[in-house]
XYZ file of C-alpha atoms in Angstrom:
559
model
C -8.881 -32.442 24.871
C -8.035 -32.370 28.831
C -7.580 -35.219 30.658
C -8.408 -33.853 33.765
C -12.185 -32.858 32.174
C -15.239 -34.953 31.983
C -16.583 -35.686 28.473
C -19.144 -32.987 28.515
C -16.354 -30.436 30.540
C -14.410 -30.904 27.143
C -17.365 -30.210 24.995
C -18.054 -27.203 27.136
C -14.674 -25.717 26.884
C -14.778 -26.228 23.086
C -17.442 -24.518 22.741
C -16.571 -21.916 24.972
C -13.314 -21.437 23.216
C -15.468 -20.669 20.007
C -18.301 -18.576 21.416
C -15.060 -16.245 22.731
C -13.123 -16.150 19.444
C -16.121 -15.362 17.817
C -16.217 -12.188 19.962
C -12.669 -11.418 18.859
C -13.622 -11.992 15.457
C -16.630 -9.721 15.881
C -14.798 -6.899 17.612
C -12.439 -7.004 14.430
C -15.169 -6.995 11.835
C -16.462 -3.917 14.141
C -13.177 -2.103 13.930
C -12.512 -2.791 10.661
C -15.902 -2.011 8.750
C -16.167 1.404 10.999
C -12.647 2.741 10.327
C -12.355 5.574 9.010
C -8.793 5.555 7.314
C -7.966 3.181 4.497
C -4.724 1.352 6.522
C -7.562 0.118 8.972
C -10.267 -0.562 6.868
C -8.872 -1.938 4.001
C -5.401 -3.005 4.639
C -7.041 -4.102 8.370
C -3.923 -3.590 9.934
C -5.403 -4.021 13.182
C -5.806 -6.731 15.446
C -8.350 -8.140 18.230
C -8.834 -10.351 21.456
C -10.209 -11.411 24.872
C -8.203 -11.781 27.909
C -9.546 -13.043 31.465
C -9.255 -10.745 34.581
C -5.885 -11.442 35.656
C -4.768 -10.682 31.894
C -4.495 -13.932 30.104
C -5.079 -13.752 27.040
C -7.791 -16.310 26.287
C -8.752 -15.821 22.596
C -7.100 -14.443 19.453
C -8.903 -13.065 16.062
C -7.103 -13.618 13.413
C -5.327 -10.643 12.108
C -1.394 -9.447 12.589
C 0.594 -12.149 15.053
C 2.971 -8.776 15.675
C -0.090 -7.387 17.528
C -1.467 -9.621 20.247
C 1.508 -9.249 22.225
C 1.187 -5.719 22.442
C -2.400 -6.158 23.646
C -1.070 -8.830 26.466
C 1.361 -6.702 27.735
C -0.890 -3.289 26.989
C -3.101 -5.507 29.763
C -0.328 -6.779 31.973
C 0.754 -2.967 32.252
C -3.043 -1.998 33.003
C -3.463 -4.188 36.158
C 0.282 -3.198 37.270
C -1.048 0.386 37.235
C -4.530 0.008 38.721
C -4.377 -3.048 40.026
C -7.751 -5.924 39.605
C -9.569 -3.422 41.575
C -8.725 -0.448 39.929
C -11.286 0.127 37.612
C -14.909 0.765 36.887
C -17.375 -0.149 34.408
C -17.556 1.615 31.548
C -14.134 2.563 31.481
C -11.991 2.583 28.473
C -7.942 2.668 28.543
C -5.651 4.064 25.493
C -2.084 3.517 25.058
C 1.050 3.176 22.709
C 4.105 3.323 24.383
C 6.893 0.277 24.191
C 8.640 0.839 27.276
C 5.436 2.202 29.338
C 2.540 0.068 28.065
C 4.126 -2.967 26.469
C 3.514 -1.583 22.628
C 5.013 -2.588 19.046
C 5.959 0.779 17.871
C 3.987 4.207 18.302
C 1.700 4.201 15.182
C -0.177 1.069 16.765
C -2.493 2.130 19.386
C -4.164 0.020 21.883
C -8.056 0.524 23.250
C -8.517 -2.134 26.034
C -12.103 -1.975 27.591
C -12.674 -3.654 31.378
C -15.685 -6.083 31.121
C -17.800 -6.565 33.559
C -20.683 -8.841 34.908
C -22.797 -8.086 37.756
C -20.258 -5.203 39.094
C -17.423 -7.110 39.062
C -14.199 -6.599 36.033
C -14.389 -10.240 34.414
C -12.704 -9.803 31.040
C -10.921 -7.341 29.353
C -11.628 -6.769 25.336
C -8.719 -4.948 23.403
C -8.259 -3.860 19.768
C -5.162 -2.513 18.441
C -4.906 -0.189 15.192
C -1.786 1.769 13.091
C -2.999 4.624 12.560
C -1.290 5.943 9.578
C 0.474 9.094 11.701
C 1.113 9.558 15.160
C 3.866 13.010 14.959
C 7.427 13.248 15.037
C 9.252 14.742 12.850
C 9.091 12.029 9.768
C 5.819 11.597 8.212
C 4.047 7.912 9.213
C 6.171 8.432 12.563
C 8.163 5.139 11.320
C 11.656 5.766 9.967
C 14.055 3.166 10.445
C 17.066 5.804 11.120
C 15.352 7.774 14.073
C 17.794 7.940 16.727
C 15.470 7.325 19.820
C 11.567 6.828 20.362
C 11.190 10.101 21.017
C 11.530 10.885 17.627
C 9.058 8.637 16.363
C 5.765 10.537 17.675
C 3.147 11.043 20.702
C 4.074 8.334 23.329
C 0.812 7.100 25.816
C 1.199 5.543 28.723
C -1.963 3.899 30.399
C -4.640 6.032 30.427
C -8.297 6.452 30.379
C -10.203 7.569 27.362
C -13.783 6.991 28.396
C -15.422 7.085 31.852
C -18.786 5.807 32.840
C -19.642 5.244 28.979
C -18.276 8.774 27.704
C -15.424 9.425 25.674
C -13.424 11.786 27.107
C -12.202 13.839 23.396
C -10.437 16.352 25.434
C -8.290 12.873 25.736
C -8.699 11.896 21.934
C -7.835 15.818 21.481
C -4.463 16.060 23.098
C -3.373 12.810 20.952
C -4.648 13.688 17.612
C -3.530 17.351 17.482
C -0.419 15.818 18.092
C -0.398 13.793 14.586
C -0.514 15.197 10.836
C -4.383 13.421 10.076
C -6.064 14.856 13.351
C -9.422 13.789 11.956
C -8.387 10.535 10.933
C -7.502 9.705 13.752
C -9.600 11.038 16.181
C -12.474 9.249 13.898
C -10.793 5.824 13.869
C -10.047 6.309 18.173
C -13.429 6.318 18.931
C -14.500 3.712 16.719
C -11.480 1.274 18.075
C -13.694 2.409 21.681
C -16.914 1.667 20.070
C -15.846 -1.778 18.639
C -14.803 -3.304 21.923
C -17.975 -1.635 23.598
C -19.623 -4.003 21.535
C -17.217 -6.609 22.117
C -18.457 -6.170 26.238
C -22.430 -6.881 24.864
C -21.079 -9.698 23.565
C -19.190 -11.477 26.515
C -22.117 -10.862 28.790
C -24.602 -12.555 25.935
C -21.555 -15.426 26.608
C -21.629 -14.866 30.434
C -25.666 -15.547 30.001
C -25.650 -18.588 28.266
C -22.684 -20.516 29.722
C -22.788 -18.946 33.800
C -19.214 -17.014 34.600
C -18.013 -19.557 36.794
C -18.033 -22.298 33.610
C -16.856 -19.751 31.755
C -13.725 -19.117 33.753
C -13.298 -22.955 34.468
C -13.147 -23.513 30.749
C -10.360 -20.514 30.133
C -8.305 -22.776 32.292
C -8.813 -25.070 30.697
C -8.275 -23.665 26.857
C -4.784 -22.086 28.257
C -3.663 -25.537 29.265
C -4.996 -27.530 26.317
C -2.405 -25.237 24.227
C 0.331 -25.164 26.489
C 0.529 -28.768 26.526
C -0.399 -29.019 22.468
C 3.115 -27.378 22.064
C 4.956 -29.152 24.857
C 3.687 -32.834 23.223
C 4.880 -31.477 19.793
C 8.054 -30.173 21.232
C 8.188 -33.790 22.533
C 8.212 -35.255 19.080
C 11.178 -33.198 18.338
C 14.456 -35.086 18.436
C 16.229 -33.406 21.242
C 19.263 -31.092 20.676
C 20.645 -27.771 19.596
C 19.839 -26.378 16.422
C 21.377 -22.965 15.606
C 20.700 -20.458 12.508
C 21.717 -16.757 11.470
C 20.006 -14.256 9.455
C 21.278 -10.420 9.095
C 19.504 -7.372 8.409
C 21.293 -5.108 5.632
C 21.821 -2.304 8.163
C 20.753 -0.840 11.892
C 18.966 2.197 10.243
C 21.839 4.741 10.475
C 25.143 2.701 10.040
C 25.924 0.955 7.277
C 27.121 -2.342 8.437
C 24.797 -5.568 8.870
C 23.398 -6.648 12.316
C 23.630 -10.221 12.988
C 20.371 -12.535 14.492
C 21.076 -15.575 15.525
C 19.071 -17.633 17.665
C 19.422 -21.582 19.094
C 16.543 -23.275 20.060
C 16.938 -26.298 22.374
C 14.620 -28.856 22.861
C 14.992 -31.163 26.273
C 11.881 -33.456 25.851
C 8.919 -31.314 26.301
C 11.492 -28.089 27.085
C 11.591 -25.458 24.384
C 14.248 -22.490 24.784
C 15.160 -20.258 22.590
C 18.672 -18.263 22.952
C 19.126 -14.793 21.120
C 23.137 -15.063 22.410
C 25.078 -13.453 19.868
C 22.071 -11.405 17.825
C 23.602 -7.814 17.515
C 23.663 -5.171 19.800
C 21.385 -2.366 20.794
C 20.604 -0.703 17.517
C 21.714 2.945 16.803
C 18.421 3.167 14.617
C 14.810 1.950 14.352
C 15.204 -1.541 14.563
C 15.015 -2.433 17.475
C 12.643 -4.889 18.714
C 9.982 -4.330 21.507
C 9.859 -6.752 24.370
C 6.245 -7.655 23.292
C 7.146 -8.203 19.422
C 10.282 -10.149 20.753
C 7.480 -12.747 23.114
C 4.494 -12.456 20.017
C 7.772 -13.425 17.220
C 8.666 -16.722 19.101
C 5.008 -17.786 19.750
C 4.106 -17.156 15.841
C 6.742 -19.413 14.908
C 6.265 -21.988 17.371
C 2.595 -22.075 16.154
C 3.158 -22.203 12.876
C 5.439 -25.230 12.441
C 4.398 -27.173 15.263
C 0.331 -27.035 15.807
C -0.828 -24.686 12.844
C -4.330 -25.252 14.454
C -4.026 -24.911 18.925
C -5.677 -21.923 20.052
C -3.967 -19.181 20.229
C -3.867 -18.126 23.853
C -1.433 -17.468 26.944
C -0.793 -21.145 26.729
C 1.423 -20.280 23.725
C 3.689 -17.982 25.629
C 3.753 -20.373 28.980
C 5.531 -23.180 26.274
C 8.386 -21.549 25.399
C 11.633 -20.148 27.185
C 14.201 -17.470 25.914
C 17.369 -15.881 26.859
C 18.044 -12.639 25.551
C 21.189 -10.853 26.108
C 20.797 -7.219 27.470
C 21.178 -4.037 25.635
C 20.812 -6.229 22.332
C 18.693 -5.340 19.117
C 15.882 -7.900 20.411
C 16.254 -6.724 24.001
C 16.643 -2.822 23.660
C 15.915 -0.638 26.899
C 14.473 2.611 26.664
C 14.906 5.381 24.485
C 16.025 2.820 22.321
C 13.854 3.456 18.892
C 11.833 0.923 17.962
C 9.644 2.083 14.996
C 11.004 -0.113 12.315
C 10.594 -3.138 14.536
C 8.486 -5.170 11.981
C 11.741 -5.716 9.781
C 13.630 -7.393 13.002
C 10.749 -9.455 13.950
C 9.818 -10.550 10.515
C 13.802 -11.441 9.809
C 14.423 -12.923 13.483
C 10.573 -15.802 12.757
C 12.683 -16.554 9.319
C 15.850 -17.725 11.671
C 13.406 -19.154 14.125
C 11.887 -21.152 11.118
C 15.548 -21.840 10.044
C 16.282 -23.579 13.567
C 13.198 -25.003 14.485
C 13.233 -26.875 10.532
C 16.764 -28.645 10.887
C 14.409 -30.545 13.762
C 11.314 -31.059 11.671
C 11.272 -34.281 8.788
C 12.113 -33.197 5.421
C 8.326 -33.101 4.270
C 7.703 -30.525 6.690
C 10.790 -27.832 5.620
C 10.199 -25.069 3.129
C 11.973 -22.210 1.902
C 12.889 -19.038 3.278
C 10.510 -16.230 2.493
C 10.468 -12.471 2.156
C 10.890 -11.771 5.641
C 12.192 -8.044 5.066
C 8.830 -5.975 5.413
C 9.400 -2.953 3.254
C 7.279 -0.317 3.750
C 7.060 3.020 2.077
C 5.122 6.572 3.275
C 4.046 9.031 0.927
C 2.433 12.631 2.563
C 2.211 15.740 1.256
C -1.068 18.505 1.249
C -3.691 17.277 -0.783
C -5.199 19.997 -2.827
C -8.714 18.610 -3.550
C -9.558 18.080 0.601
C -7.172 20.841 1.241
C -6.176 18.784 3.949
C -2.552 17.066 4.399
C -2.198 13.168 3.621
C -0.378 10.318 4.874
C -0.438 7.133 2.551
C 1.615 4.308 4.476
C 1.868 0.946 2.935
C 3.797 -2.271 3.337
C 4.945 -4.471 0.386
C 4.482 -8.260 0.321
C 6.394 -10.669 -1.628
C 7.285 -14.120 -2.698
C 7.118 -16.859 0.408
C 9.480 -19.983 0.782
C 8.654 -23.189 -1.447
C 7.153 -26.011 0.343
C 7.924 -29.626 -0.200
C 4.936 -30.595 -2.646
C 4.469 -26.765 -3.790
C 5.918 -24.006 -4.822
C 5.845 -20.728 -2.924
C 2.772 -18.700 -3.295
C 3.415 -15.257 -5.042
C 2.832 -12.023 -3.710
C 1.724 -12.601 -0.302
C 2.609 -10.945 3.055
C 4.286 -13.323 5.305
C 5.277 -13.798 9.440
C 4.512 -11.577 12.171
C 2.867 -8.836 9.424
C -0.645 -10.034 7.945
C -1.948 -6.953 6.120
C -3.294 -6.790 2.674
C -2.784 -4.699 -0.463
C -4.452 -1.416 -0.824
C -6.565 -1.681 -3.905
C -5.365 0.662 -6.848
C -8.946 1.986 -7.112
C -8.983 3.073 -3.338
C -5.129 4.533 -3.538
C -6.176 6.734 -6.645
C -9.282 8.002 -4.734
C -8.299 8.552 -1.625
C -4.817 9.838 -2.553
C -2.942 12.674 -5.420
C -1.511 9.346 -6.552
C -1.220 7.318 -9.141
C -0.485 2.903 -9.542
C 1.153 2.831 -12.705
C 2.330 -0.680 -12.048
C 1.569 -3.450 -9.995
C 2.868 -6.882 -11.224
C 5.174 -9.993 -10.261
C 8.497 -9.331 -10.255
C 9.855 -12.109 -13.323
C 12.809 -14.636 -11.970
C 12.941 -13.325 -8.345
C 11.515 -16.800 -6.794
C 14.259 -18.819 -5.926
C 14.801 -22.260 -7.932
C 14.477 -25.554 -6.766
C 12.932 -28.678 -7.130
C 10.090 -26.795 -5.983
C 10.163 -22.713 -6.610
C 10.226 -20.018 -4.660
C 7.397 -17.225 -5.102
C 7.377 -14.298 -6.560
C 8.050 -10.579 -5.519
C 6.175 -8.039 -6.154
C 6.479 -4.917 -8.187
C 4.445 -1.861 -7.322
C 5.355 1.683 -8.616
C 3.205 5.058 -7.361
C 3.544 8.608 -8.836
C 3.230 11.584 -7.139
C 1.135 13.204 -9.990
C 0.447 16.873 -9.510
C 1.466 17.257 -5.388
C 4.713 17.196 -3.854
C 5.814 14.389 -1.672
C 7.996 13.070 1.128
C 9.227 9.516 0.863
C 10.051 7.472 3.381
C 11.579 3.792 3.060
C 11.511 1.399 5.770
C 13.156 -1.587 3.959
C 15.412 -4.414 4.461
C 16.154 -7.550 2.087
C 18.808 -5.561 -0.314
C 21.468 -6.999 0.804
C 20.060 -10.535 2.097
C 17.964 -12.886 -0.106
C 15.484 -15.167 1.110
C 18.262 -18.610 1.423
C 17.056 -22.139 -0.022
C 16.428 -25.426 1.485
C 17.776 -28.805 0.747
C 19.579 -27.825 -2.525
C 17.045 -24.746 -3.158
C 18.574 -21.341 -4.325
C 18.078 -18.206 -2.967
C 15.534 -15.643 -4.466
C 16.074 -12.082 -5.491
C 16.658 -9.123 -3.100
C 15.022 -5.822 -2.536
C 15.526 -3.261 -4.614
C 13.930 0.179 -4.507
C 13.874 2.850 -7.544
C 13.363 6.905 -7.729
C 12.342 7.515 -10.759
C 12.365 10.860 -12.590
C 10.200 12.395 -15.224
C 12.423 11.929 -17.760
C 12.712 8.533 -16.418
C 16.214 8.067 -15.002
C 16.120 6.173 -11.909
C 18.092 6.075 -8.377
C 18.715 3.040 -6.743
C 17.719 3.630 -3.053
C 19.060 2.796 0.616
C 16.511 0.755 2.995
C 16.380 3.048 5.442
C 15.939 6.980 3.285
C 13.945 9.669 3.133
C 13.300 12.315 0.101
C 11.422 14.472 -1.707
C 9.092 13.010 -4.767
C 8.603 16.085 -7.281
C 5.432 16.032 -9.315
C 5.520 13.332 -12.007
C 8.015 11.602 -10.192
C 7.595 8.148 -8.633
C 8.887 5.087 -6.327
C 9.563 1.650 -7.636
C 9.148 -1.155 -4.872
C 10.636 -4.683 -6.087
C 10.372 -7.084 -3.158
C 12.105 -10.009 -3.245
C 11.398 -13.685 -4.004
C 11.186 -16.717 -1.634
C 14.221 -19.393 -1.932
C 13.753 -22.567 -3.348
C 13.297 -26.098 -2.155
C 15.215 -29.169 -3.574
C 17.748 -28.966 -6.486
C 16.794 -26.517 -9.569
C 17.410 -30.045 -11.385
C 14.997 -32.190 -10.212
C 11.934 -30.170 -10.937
C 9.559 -31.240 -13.164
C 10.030 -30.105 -16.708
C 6.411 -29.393 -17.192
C 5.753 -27.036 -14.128
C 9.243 -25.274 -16.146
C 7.368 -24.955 -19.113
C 4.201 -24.222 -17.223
C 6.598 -21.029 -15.637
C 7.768 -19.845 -18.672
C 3.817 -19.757 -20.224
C 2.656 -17.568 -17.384
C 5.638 -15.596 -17.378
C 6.903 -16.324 -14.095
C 10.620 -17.008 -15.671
C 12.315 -15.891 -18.351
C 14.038 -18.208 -20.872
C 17.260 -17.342 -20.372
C 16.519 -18.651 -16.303
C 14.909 -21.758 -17.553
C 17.839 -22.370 -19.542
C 20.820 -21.326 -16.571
C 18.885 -23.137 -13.856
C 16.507 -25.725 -15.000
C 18.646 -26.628 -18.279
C 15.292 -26.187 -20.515
């Protein structure tokens, strides 16, 4: 794996590299089995990982890509405030902010632990969790038209939430009585602190077996083995510019699109990617963080070039960027940031776009449903007599592949997250599923098709509720490949008792009445090849499981 190592060295460092993602892995089984609210421990959106004293990160569970560069730069921030000598064993640090501790967006909140072996900080563990409210005046705390981040909720710089093993819950006090679920989230805080304190068991049981000094020699070594993974595939690139555009329907408060365009250029074993022209500082909420910007670009680069390297520092050491100041992907403080999933989830489908004009045919696919939407329901629940905050975000139909079509229904990019089950929404929750299908024709056609959207429609049923939609896609459909079409686009109902419905903005908030109810329709992924050349049997096959109507089959497959 390393030139440099002797047989055994590489054997070591593999199995190293394993013993410490199993850690990461461990730590997120920890966090996610002990949570306490359902957009932790079922939708597990939360992420894990390891980093090495001088804040490397070293190994990756995996969860949400969005995530581990907040935790890298939650640590860089960490040793810039205390300095490697500024902390002591059992210690345990909490923090949120974008501009102040290198974070996504306020509702994900950072525990990073110091490790340490025989007295001296070694590692750091860190977990990052949304917690489903974190204040401001929006329920969920992540509106896409909030004006500046300090409407968007509690912000936490670096600062310590346990000393010498205790929690300090005057700490977890101040943040949670700060947020609309102060139990929920006072709960799932110190469980985020007790999953990396078993995450520091762990890494000594590691430090035991393998000796520290191997230990370190081998992160070396792993960070390398990656960086020069990407650099040889970059290699196999042909060298050039390669230049694509994707545009988000709106900034959050105005109305007109905001253009992201990025060029990557490959020079041998050189990969740089340049934002130039991407639009400017948004006026709204999607803006994206530095650390989503770096965690975007080393997502994509993994994914279509070396689906399988570690994911470690080496990742981020591979690549180069140029960002233009004051710009949606380079915003500077108060700048809001809380709808920054829709940017970075848009901006990896341009990188894709780029990166795949360099890549052989057999290796391009579709675009998929990188828009993110995202509704919040709250309200006072009458049978806890407590108030609620249901957030969830809404999957949909990813690009088709060269020998497949698009799977259906799946999450896709820099968000990972999984469907809240009906049963746990209608027990946790005054609300009711009553629908949760595929959304018929919205893949895009091609040779091979695009997958579907998904429909999902919740009722308010005896409580009053504020809605809030953090969307995007309305305007923009997933494009094709090679001759593919584009799927369908976003659309988003109100819908009243009597069962007239509103088309809604992507960015809007409201009021649901009782018996009234949201419609989510995300949109398809686009197609690859020409609608023409697909086999008539997988068109027949589409229009048995009711995937496409006939009326499609006819207009775009001629069946």
């Amino acid at each position: 794996m390393h030139e440099e190592l002797s047989g055994s060295e590489q054997i070591e460092m593999s199995v190293v590299q394993q013993r410490l993602l199993t850690v990461a892995d461990d730590v997120g089984h920890i966090l996610i089995r002990g949570a306490f609210s359902s957009n932790i421990k079922e939708r597990r959106d939360c992420s894990t990982a390891v980093f090495g004293a001088t804040g490397n990160l070293v190994a990756q569970a995996d969860h949400m890509p969005i995530h581990i560069g907040s935790l890298l730069w939650g640590v860089r921030a960490l040793l810039n405030r205390y300095g490697s000598d500024g902390f002591e064993d059992g210690e345990a640090f909490v923090m949120n902010d974008p501009y102040l501790a290198g974070g996504t967006h306020l509702p994900d909140i950072s525990i990073i632990t110091p490790v340490f072996i025989d007295r001296k900080n070694c590692f750091f563990v860190g977990n990052i969790a949304h917690h489903a409210d974190v204040g401001g005046p929006t329920p969920g705390s992540v509106s896409g038209n909030s004006p500046t981040i300090f409407h968007e909720g509690i912000r936490i710089p670096p600062i310590r939430i346990a000393r010498k093993g205790h929690v300090d819950h005057d700490v977890i006090n101040l943040i949670t009585q700060n947020t609309r679920n102060p139990i929920e989230g006072a709960l799932d805080l110190q469980n985020q602190i007790g999953a990396n304190e078993r995450g520091c068991v762990l890494l000594n049981e590691v430090v035991q077996d393998h000796g520290l000094q191997n230990i370190q020699r081998a992160e070396t070594s792993i960070i390398k083995y990656t960086k020069r993974r990407i650099q040889n595939e970059v290699n196999k690139l042909p060298n050039g510019e390669f230049t694509a555009t994707r545009f988000l329907d709106d900034d959050g408060r105005a109305s007109e699109p905001v253009t992201l365009k990025v060029k990557a250029i490959i020079d041998g074993v050189h990969l740089t990617f340049d934002f130039t022209g991407s639009g400017n500082q948004a006026g709204g909420a999607v803006n994206l963080s530095n650390s989503s910007l770096e965690a975007t670009v080393a997502y994509a680069v993994k994914s279509l070039l070396a689906p399988d390297v570690p994911g470690n520092s080496g990742l981020f050491e591979s690549i180069n960027t140029i960002l233009p100041e004051k710009s949606i992907v380079n915003p500077i403080s108060p700048a809001a940031v809380a709808a920054r999933a829709v940017t970075s989830n848009r901006l990896a489908g341009a990188i894709f776009d780029a990166i795949g004009q360099a890549l052989p045919k057999e290796k391009r696919m579709g675009s998929s449903n990188d828009s993110t939407s995202l509704i919040v329901l709250a309200g006072f629940n009458p049978e806890t007599r407590e108030s609620f905050v249901y957030p969830e975000s809404i999957g949909g139909g990813a690009g088709a592949r060269f020998l497949a079509d698009g799977m259906d229904a799946v999450h896709v990019h820099t968000v990972n997250s999984t469907n809240l089950p009906i049963e746990v929404l209608e027990l946790e929750y005054p609300l009711r599923c009553n629908e949760y299908s595929l959304v018929v024709d919205s893949g895009g056609p091609g040779r091979t098709r695009g997958g579907l959207g998904i429909a999902r429609e919740i009722c308010a049923v005896d409580v009053e509720c504020s809605l809030t939609i953090r969307s995007d896609g309305h305007l923009f459909a997933a494009p094709g490949t090679d001759g593919g079409k584009s799927g369908s686009t976003t659309k988003i109902f109100h819908k009243c008792k009597n069962k007239n419905s509103t088309e809604l903005r992507s960015k809007s908030t409201l009021t649901l009445k009782p018996g009234e109810s949201v419609r989510v329709e995300t949109l398809g992924g686009g197609g690859l090849g020409p609608p023409e050349q697909r086999n008539s049997k997988s068109v027949k096959q589409d229009l048995a499981d009711g995937k496409i109507t006939a009326e499609a089959a006819k207009i775009h497959y001629s069946i």
